[in-house]
Structure formats: structure tokens, C-alpha cells
Coordinates of C-alpha atoms and ligand atoms in Angstrom, one line a residue:
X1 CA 5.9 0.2 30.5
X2 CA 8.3 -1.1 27.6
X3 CA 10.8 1.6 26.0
X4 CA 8.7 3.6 23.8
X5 CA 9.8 2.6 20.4
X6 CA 11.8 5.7 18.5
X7 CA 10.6 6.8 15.5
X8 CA 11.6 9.2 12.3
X9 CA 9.8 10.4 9.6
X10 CA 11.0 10.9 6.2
X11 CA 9.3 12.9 4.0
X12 CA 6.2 15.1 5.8
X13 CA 3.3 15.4 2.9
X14 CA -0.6 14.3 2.7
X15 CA 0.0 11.1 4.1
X16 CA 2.0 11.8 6.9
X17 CA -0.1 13.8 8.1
X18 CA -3.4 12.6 7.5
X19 CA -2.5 8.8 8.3
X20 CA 0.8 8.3 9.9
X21 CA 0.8 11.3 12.2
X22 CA -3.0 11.2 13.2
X23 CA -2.3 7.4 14.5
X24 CA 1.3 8.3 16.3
X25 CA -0.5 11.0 18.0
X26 CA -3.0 8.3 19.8
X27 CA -0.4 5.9 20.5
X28 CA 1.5 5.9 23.7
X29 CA 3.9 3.2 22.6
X30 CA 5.7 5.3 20.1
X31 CA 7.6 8.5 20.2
X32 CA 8.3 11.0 17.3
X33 CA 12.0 12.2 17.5
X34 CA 12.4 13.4 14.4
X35 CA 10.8 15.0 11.2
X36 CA 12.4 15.1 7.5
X37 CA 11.6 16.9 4.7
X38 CA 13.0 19.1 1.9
X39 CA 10.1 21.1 2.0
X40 CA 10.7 23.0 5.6
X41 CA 7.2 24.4 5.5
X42 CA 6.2 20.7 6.0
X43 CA 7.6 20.0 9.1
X44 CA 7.2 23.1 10.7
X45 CA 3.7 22.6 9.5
X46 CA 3.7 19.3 11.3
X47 CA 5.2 20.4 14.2
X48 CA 2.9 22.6 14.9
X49 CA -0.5 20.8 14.3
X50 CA 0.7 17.3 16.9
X51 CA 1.6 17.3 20.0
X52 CA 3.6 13.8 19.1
X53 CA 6.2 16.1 16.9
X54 CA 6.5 19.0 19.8
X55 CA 10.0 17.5 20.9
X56 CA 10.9 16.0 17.6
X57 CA 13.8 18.1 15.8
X58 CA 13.3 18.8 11.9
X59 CA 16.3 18.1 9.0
X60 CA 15.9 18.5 5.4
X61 CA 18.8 15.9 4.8
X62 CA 17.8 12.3 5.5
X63 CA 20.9 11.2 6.1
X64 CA 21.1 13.1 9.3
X65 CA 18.5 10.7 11.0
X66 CA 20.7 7.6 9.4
X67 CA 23.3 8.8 11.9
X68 CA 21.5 9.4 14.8
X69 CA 21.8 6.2 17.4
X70 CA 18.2 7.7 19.0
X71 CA 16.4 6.7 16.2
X72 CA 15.0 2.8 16.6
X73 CA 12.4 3.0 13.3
X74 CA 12.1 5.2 10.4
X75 CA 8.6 5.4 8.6
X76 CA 9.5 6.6 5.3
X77 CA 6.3 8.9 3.3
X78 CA 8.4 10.1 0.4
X79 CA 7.8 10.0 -3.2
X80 CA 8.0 6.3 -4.6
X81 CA 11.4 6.6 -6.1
X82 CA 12.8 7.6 -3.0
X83 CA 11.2 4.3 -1.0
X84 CA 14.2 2.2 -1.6
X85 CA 17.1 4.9 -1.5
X86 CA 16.1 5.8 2.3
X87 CA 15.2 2.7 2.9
X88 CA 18.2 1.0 2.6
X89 CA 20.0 3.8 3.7
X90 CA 18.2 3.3 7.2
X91 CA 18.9 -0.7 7.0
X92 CA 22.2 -0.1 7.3
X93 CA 22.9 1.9 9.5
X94 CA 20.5 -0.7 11.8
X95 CA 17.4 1.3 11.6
X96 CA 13.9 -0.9 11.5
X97 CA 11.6 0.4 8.6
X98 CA 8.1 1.1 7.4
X99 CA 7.6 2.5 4.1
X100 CA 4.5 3.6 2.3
X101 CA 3.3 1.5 -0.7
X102 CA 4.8 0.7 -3.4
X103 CA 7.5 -1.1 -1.7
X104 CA 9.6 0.4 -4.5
X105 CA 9.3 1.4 -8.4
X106 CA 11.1 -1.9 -9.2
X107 CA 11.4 -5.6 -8.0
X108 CA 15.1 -5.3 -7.9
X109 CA 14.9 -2.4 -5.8
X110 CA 12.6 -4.4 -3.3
X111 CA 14.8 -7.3 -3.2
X112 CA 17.8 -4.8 -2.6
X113 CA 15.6 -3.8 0.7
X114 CA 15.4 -7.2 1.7
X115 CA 18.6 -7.9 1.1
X116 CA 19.2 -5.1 3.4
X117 CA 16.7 -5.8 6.4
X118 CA 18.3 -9.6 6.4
X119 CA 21.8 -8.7 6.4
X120 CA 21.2 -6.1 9.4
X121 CA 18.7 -8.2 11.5
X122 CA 16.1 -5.3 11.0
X123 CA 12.3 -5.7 10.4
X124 CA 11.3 -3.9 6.6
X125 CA 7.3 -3.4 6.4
X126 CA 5.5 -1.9 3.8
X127 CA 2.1 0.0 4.2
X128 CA -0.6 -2.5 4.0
X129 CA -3.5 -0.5 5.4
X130 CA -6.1 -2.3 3.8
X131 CA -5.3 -5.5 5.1
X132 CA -6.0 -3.6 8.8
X133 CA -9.7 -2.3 8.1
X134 CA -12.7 -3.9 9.4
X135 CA -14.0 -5.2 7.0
X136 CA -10.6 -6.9 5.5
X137 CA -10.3 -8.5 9.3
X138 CA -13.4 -10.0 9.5
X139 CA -13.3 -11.7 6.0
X140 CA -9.9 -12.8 7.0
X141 CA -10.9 -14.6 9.9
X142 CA -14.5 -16.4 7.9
X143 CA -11.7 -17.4 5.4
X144 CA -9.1 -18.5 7.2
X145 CA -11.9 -20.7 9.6
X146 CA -12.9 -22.2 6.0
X147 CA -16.1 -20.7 5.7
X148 CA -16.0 -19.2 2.6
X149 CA -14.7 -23.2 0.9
X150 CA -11.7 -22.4 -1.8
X151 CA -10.8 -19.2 -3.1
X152 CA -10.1 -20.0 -7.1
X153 CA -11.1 -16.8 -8.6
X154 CA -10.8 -12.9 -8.2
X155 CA -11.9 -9.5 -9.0
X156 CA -10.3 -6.3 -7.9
X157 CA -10.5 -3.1 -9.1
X158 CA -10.1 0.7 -8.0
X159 CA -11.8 3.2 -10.6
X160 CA -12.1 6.9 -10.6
X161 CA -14.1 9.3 -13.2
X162 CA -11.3 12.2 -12.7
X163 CA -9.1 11.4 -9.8
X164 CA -5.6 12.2 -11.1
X165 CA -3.5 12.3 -7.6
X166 CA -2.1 15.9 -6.9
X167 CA -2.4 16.9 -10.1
X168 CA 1.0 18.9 -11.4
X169 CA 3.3 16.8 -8.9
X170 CA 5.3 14.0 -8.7
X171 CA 2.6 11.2 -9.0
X172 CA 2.6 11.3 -12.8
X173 CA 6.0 11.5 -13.3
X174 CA 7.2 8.2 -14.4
X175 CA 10.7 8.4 -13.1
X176 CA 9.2 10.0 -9.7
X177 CA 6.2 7.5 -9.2
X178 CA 7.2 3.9 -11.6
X179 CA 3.4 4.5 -12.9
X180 CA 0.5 5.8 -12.6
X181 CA -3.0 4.0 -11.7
X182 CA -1.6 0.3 -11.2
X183 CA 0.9 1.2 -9.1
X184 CA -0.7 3.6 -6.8
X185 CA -4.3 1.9 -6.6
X186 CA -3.2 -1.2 -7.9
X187 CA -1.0 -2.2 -5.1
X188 CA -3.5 -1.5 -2.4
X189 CA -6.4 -4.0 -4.0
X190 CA -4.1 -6.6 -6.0
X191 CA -2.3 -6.8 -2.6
X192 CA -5.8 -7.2 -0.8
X193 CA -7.3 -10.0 -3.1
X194 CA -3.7 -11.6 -2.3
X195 CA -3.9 -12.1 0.9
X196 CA -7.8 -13.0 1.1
X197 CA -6.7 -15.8 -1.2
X198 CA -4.2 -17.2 0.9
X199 CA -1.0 -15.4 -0.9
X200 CA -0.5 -17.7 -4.0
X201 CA 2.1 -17.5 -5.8
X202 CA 1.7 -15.4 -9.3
X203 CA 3.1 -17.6 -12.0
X204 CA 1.9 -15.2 -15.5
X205 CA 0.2 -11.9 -15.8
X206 CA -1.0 -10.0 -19.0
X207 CA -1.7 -6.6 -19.0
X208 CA -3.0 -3.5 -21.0
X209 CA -2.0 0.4 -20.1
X210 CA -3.8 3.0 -21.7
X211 CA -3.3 6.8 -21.8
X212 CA -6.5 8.4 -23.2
X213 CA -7.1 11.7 -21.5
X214 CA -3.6 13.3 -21.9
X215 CA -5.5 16.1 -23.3
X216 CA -6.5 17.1 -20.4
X217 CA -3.5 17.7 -18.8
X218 CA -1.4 21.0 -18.6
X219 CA 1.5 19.2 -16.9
X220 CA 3.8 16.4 -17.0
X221 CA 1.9 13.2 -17.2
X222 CA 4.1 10.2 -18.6
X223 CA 2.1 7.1 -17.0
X224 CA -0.9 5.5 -17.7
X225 CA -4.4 6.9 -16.8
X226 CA -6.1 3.1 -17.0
X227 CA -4.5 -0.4 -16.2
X228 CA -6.4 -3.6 -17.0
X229 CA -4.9 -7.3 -16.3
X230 CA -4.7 -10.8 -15.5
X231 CA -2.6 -13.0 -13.0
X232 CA -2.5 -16.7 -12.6
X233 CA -1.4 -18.8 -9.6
X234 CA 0.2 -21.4 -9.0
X235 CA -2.4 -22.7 -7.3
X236 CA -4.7 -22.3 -10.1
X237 CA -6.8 -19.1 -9.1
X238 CA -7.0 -16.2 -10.9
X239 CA -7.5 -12.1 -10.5
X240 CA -8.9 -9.6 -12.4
X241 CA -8.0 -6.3 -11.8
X242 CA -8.7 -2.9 -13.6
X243 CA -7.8 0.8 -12.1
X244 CA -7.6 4.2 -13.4
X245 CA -7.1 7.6 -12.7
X246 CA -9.8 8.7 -15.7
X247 CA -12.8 7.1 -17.0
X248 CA -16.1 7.5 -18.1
X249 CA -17.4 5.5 -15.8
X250 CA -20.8 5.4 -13.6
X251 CA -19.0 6.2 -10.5
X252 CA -15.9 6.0 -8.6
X253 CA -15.1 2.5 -6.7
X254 CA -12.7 0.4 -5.2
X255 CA -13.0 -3.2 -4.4
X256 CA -12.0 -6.4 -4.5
X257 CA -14.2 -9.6 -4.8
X258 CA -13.7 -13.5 -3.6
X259 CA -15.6 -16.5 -5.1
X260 CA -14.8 -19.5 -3.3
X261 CA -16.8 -23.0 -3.1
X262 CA -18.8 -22.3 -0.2
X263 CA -19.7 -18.7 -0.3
X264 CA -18.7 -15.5 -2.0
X265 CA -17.7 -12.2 -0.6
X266 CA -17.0 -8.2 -1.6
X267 CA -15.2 -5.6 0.0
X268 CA -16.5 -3.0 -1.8
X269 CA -15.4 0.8 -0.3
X270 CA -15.9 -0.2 3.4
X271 CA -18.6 -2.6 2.9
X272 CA -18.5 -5.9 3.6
X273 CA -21.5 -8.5 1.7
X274 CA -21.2 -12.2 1.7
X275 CA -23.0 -14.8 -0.8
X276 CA -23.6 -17.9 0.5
X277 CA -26.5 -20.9 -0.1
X278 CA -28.3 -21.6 3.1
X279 CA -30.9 -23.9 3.2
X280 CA -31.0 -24.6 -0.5
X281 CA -31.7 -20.7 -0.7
X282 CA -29.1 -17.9 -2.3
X283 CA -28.3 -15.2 0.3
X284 CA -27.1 -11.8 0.2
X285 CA -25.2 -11.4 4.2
X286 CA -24.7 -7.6 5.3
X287 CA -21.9 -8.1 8.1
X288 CA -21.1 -4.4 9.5
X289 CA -17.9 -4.1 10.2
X290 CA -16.6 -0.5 9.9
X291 CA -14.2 2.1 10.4
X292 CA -10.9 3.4 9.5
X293 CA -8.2 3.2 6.2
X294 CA -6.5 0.7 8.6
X295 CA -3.3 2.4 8.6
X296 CA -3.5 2.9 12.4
X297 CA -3.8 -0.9 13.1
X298 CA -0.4 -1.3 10.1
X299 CA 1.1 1.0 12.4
X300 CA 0.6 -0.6 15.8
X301 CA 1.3 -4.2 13.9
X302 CA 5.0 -2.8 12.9
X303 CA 5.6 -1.4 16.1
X304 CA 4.8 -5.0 18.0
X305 CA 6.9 -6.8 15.3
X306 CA 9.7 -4.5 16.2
X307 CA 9.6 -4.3 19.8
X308 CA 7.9 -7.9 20.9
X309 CA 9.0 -9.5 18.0
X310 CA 5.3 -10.9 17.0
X311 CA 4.8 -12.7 13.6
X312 CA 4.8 -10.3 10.8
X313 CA 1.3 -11.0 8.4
X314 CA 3.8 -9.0 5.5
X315 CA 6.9 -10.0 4.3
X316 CA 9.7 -9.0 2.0
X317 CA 8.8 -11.6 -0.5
X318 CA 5.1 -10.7 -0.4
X319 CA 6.3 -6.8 -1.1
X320 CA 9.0 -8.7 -4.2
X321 CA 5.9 -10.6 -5.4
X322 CA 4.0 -7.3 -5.9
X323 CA 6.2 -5.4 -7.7
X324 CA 7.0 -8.4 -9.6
X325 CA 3.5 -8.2 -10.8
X326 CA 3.1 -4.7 -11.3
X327 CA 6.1 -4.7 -13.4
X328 CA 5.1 -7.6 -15.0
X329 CA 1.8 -6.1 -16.4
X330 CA 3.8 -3.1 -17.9
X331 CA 6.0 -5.3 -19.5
X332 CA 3.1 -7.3 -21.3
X333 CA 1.1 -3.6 -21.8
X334 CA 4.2 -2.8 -24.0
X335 CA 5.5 -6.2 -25.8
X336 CA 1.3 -7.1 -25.6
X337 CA 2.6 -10.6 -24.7
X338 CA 2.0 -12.9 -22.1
X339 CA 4.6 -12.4 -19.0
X340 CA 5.6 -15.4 -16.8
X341 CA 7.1 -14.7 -13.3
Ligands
NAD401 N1 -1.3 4.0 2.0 C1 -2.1 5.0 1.5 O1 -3.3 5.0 1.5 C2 -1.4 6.1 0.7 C3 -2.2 7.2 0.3 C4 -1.5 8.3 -0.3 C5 -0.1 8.2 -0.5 N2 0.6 7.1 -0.2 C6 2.0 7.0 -0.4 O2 2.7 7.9 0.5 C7 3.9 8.4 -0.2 C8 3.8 10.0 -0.1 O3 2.6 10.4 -0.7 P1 1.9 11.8 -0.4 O4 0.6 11.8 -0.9 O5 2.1 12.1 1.1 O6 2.9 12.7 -1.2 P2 3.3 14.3 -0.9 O7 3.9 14.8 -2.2 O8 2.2 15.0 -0.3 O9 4.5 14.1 0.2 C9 5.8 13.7 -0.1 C10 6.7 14.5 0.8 O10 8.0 14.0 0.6 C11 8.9 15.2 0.6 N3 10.2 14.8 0.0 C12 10.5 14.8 -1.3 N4 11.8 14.5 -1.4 C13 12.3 14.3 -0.1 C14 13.6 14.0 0.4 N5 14.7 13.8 -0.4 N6 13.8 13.9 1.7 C15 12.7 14.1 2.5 N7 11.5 14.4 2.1 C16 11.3 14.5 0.8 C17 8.1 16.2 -0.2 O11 8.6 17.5 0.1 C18 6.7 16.0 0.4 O12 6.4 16.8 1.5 C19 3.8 7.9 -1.6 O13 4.7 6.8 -1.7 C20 2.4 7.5 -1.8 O14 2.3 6.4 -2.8 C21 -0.1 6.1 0.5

């Protein structure tokens, strides 16, 4: 068997341990040498729940693992505005890295972690588990086989009633998180619809923030609650997209919906239905697909770009192209203009 591929992990929360750690733990190709976290309660915490962390040692300062020459990858699962400070920390000294979603708070900072992963010759992934569930796979493959025609127009959207992340922590803090709604939910479905659609190119975006339930808060909350917005493409499609935090709403969703020429599609939650005319007759197909978040198959997809070199399905300019946008529809939120990228 192949060298088991070397792994660190920087910053030891909720979704290290329900996502990252839960998918090491059943993979035999990859072997957790190291935890990081301020918080030492976390890793001990860690340490002790998976047997993937028994041997791994623990550090509060990051820039211990940066040193270390055992260390092949680092999967960073920090707070957003620490994304691109480890990350290119890690790229330079010739670690391979993973980081959680957003990419970064800002498109500069993304193309600064390019920059880095080129110069250094080392593979920079960001989480795309939704790309890696079931039902995302399956559409993939009836689109990219042409069955679903062209894709020229989008819908995407991930809605909560009262669904304000951690509340009290860092998620609402603007200069801790870059936002709130678009670019925690936002990134996940806008991201999805993306790649359905072939990755266009965005070429403008408008956008509207709105921050209506401050009231209810007894804590720092400087982002939005609700995002609404529009992109273009270069290739003449289009997405709608709309998330929030709070609102009165009939029920919490997520999803993102295709309509192309020869048949239409939603993935909403983890279901997959498909609208297609056969026989001169509209129908409603129920493909069932299903199963996880698809964060174990990201995982296993980084560790075979890294060690057998396979073809990434996410780049660096897809992750640039994201933030781009999500910037983009703040920037038209606050100047109420039109934004071209
Ligand atoms: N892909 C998904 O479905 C998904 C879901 C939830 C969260 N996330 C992302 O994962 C990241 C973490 O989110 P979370 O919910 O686990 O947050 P969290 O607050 O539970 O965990 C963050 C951890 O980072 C630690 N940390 C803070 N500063 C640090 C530093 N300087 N060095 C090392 N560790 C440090 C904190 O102590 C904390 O334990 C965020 O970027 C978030 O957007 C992704």
C-alpha cells in the first residue's frame, strides 16, 4: 500500500469533528499526526472520541505544524478569517491544503492562496461537499451526457426561519466571518448551481442584504440576516439565489434548481426530481440517490489529487470566482448598483 498521506488539523470545532474527523476515521489512506487549536479542551476532546487522533500530538500554535517536515497536508477548520492566514502559511513551507468554505473573506486573499499553492507546487482545495453527495453526482453525470439539453437559467437558494449559526460566536462577526447568510450558505449552493451549469464565467451580479431581526439578538451581530441576488454569465445563463439566517418563511430549505432545453432538474435537501417531456407528456422523475453531506467523498478526492496526482474537479480560479461574486453582491447591496466582474 502507498504511503499513507500525513495530515494536520487546524482548528478542532463542529466541523472537525462531525465531518472531517468522522471521514478520516474510515479511511485507511490517511493518517492524523497532528491536532491544532487554541481552545485545548478541543483537541483533547478530539483525541479522545477517534481512534485516527490517538497518536496525533496537539499544539495551540499553528505554526508549530508549519515546521514540522511529517506533515504532507493540512486541512484547515478555523474561523473564516483565518482560511487564508494558515493557509498560506502551510503553502510555504510546502504543505498541500484543504480548507473549509469560504475559500477566504476576500478575493484577494484567495488569489494570495493561489498565488501560494503555484509558487510551491502544492495542491489548494477548498470544501466542496455538495458537489460529492448523491444526488449532486448523478445530475452531474445526466448533464454532462447531455441529457438535460443547455443549462441557461438558475435558481438556488438556502433559507432558514431562525437558524443563526452558533449564536454569540464568531459567525456573525463581520471581521471574523466576511458575512453572514451569503457567505456561509451562499457559497455551498451558488457554488453547486456553478458547477451543474458547466462553470461559466460570472460577468455582473446585483445584490440586496438586509438586516431585519437585529432585535433579536443579545450579541454581536454585524452581517446580514437575508441575501438576495443576481449573476450573469458569459455564456448567457443566469442564477437566482436568496439565503438567510431569519425569515418568516414556510419552512427551512436549501436547493438549487437547473432548467435546461431538454429537461429540468432540483436538488432540493437530498432529493433529486427531474422534469422532462416524454412522449409528448410532462414528467415528474423521482431518481433516489442518497446519502451523506459529501464531505467524505471531498476528502478522499483531495487526498487522490495529492498523492496520485488525479485531475482536480476544483480549482483556484473556481474558489477566486466565488468570492469574487460574493463580494460582488455586497458591493451592489451597499452602492444598490449593478457590479461587473
Ligand atoms: N462545509 C460545511 O458544511 C461546513 C459546515 C459548518 C462549518 N463550516 C466551516 O468550517 C469552519 C469552522 O466552522 P465550525 O462550525 O467548526 O466553527 P467552530 O467555531 O466550531 O470551530 C472553529 C475552531 O477553530 C478554533 N480556532 C480559532 N482560532 C484558532 C487558531 N488561531 N488556531 C487554531 N484553531 C483556532 C476554535 O477554537 C474552534 O475550536 C468555518 O470556516 C465554517 O464556515 C463548513
Amino acid at each position: 500500500m502507498a504511503n499513507k498521506l500525513k495530515v494536520a488539523i487546524v482548528g478542532c470545532g463542529s466541523i472537525a469533528d462531525g465531518a472531517h474527523l468522522s471521514n478520516y476515521e474510515k479511511n485507511d489512506g490517511i493518517e492524523i499526526v497532528a491536532l491544532c487549536d487554541i481552545d485545548t479542551t478541543r483537541f483533547d476532546y478530539l483525541k479522545g472520541k477517534y481512534k485516527c487522533c490517538a497518536n496525533a500530538y496537539t499544539t495551540t500554535d499553528y505554526k508549530d505544524i508549519a515546521k514540522d517536515e511529517n506533515v504532507d497536508a493540512v486541512d484547515i477548520c478555523t474561523p473564516n478569517y483565518l482560511h487564508s492566514i494558515v493557509a498560506i502559511e502551510m503553502l510555504n513551507a510546502g504543505k498541500h491544503v484543504l480548507t473549509e468554505k469560504p475559500d477566504a473573506m476576500t478575493a484577494k486573499e484567495v488569489e494570495a492562496m493561489r498565488d501560494a499553492a503555484d509558487k510551491n507546487g502544492r495542491v489548494l482545495m477548498a470544501m466542496r461537499n455538495n458537489r460529492f453527495t448523491p444526488a449532486a453526482i448523478h445530475l452531474k453525470k445526466m448533464i454532462d451526457n447531455g441529457e438535460c439539453g443547455e443549462i441557461y437559467n438558475a435558481r438556488c437558494a438556502w433559507v432558514r426561519k431562525r437558524g443563526v449559526p452558533k449564536p454569540g460566536s464568531w459567525f456573525a462577526k463581520k471581521a471574523e466571518s466576511g458575512g453572514g447568510p451569503l457567505i456561509d450558505l451562499g457559497v455551498h449552493m451558488i457554488d453547486l448551481a456553478m458547477y451543474l451549469m458547466g462553470n461559466p464565467k460570472p460577468v455582473s451580479v446585483t445584490g440586496t442584504t438586509f438586516n431585519k431581526f437585529n432585535n433579536n439578538h443579545d450579541y454581536t451581530f454585524d452581517v446580514e440576516d437575508m441575501a438576495t441576488g443576481y449573476i450573469k454569465f458569459d455564456n448567457g445563463a443566469s442564477l437566482a439565489l436568496e439565503f438567510s439566517w431569519e425569515s418568516n418563511i414556510i419552512s427551512d430549505t436549501r436547493y438549487v434548481e437547473l432548467r435546461g432545453t431538454k429537461a429540468g432538474a432540483i436538488i432540493e435537501n437530498d432529493d433529486l426530481r427531474l422534469f422532462i417531456e416524454r412522449h409528448g407528456t410532462m414528467c415528474d422523475e423521482y431518481p433516489h440517490p442518497r446519502g451523506s453531506w459529501g464531505h467524505d467523498g471531498a476528502i478522499r478526492h483531495f487526498a487522490d489529487v495529492v498523492q496520485n496526482g488525479t485531475d482536480p474537479i476544483f480549482t483556484p480560479q473556481q474558489g477566486i470566482n466565488m468570492i469574487k461574486i460574493l463580494n460582488a453582491i455586497y458591493e451592489s447591496a451597499e452602492t444598490g448598483k449593478e457590479v461587473l466582474l
